[in-house]
């Protein structure tokens, strides 16, 4: 533990890591925060929020094809837009707890099947109408409709019935699901008048900012919602989101003071940028991870020894150092890390072991023909370089790995989830159940390793209905063990979210849920 | 009918035929793109039923030829359809984008064309002496620089080091002309640097070609000042090749500046087109392709007509 602290302090000095980034890490290692604070001089950072000013954000990840329908949001800018004008029933806090939003409270039956959400009264939509339990139910129905294109459809499918009971919304599940509130915090599930059925793109919600103008892929303007039901947020008079997909332009915009905060700092320039005057670079380890995925049902990857040979043939630390420039953590061939609740750290960490890889490769009986890994620049930042490093370490173990570079265009429709071995990334999910259900349950649409293990599936469903957290943790560690041994996932690294903001901004906090303080930056910060 | 009018009419009708051919090519090209349209719209959530419904809705079950003519007739009536991805009217969205693109191209052209020609004239006047070498050296180095490098350099110098301009060129309704011009200053500079050399070199070469002629010698013997000879006697006879190059560069300013648009976050046609190609939004791709083809063909017709007007032998055929 002491070594970890020493390393952290070194990093603190070496690269100007932010205090909060440090605190988060220190806490993650279980270091008493008092100790950490003393080490840094114990500066106080509690301040009283101030109102006023127009916040300008320069964000990566918007296109002219984006819409305002919250169900169709699938990239950083639409995600941020949703955060401005809408609310979900509950939110996930920075430390992974559930916090009430449009639902004041909730209760659950003993078997975890019937959930009752008490909807907050007296909340008004931006158009002046009252937000009612009916609106909440209608929203849930819209996103759970079988023909819906909503990004939340997958997580809503387990809901058998949606009923309104006075001020309550009652959800009945097919099977018990102890994580339902986490699922309902999904950013697609913004409560809209009438569920947004008639006009899904109206962008009328209950959020702290109202949409003034929206130009997809260019610029969005918001003004403060003076009648906001929650006065402890939304301190700016207005928010302007400018889409800046080019990384250099984004940092220049921040440095020249044209915008106050930006997302997605390239790890390669993060250290450099942190030395620029008036710029604060923040990083937080999240749940996002970069992966190489093998289809466990397709030759030669249907051979467990070959899969494990490849898993032992990758140098995870080297990838973290060279691809992420240290802004991240090593993965362990499961999609879960310490950022998840109920994570069990006792699983053996896979290291680079060419001898073991060579032995496993030999026992797999592979014919020695090239094993093709498909990769595009867009799979994740630095994907092509990462694949080439992988190729070299694999070749040292005698595995004939071959990197085939393909264009970004069409990668997510024609390569990912289609070809048997390719590079990809996952943004992570708030809880283990959702991550596993999305991509490792044998029946999941996005089961991109074609993982089919009946025991794993059964454990997943068992854990979902289990309300005793100690037992759940035990089940999850069993599942991790199975996936680690049997799965088609090679997970070399978890990437940090790296954002930056100017000196004018106060109140920045670390939130591992997503970039830009989990998307809350415009609501929870203010001008100093 | 006046021979010039007849000629223009001929060119325009030829241009229309070309445009038709281009539209067919665009349609075929888009058809050849890999990936099923309905599949790429629905993504992973696609089920058999929803795919069938969507194909029906988009009329994808009809033969390609029928779809082409349906699209063509609608386009001829000014209806470019709606974007598949966000359901917005293409005519409206393209209208705004095209306006922005033309705004940027206009200011880049207003500066670069006269500047290139004047620099070309100066280069000829002092040919093979230091002003000529300096002009050629500078313009050739700026054209050799990739646009985004020039963009980043200017951005670093003029926004980060010296905060003169804004690095983001987003323009929107409600900005005054002055604000807009200040916003687009950097992309205009980059575009000027990129197109300057081509036009300048062509002006220089074309005039030097004419400078060998006997009538220039006569003008010199008359005792005219060198610059007057170049500007009044040599340049008019060198207009045809210069105009062609100018038009080519103008066309580039309209259709080829997607990199500059991305670097400076300018809401023009290029970014709009690229975004929709990646999403396989066919109606938008077709509409943009058609507009770009029309711009190219239109500017080329103009170049032809101006070259003819500039040449007395073609202007007054026997």
Short mmCIF file of C-alpha atoms in Angstrom, two decimals, chain B residues 104 108 166 169 183-192 260 264 266:
data_model
loop_
_atom_site.label_atom_id
_atom_site.label_comp_id
_atom_site.label_asym_id
_atom_site.label_seq_id
_atom_site.Cartn_x
_atom_site.Cartn_y
_atom_site.Cartn_z
CA UNK B 104 -16.38 31.26 -47.04
CA UNK B 108 -11.39 33.53 -49.93
CA UNK B 166 -10.92 32.84 -32.67
CA UNK B 169 -15.13 29.54 -36.97
CA UNK B 183 -14.85 34.30 -37.18
CA UNK B 184 -13.82 33.11 -40.64
CA UNK B 185 -10.55 35.06 -40.78
CA UNK B 186 -8.35 32.04 -40.14
CA UNK B 187 -9.96 29.61 -42.61
CA UNK B 188 -9.95 32.35 -45.23
CA UNK B 189 -6.23 32.87 -44.65
CA UNK B 190 -5.53 29.18 -44.97
CA UNK B 191 -7.56 28.88 -48.16
CA UNK B 192 -5.85 31.92 -49.65
CA UNK B 260 -10.33 23.18 -43.38
CA UNK B 264 -11.85 25.30 -37.85
CA UNK B 266 -16.91 25.59 -39.92
#
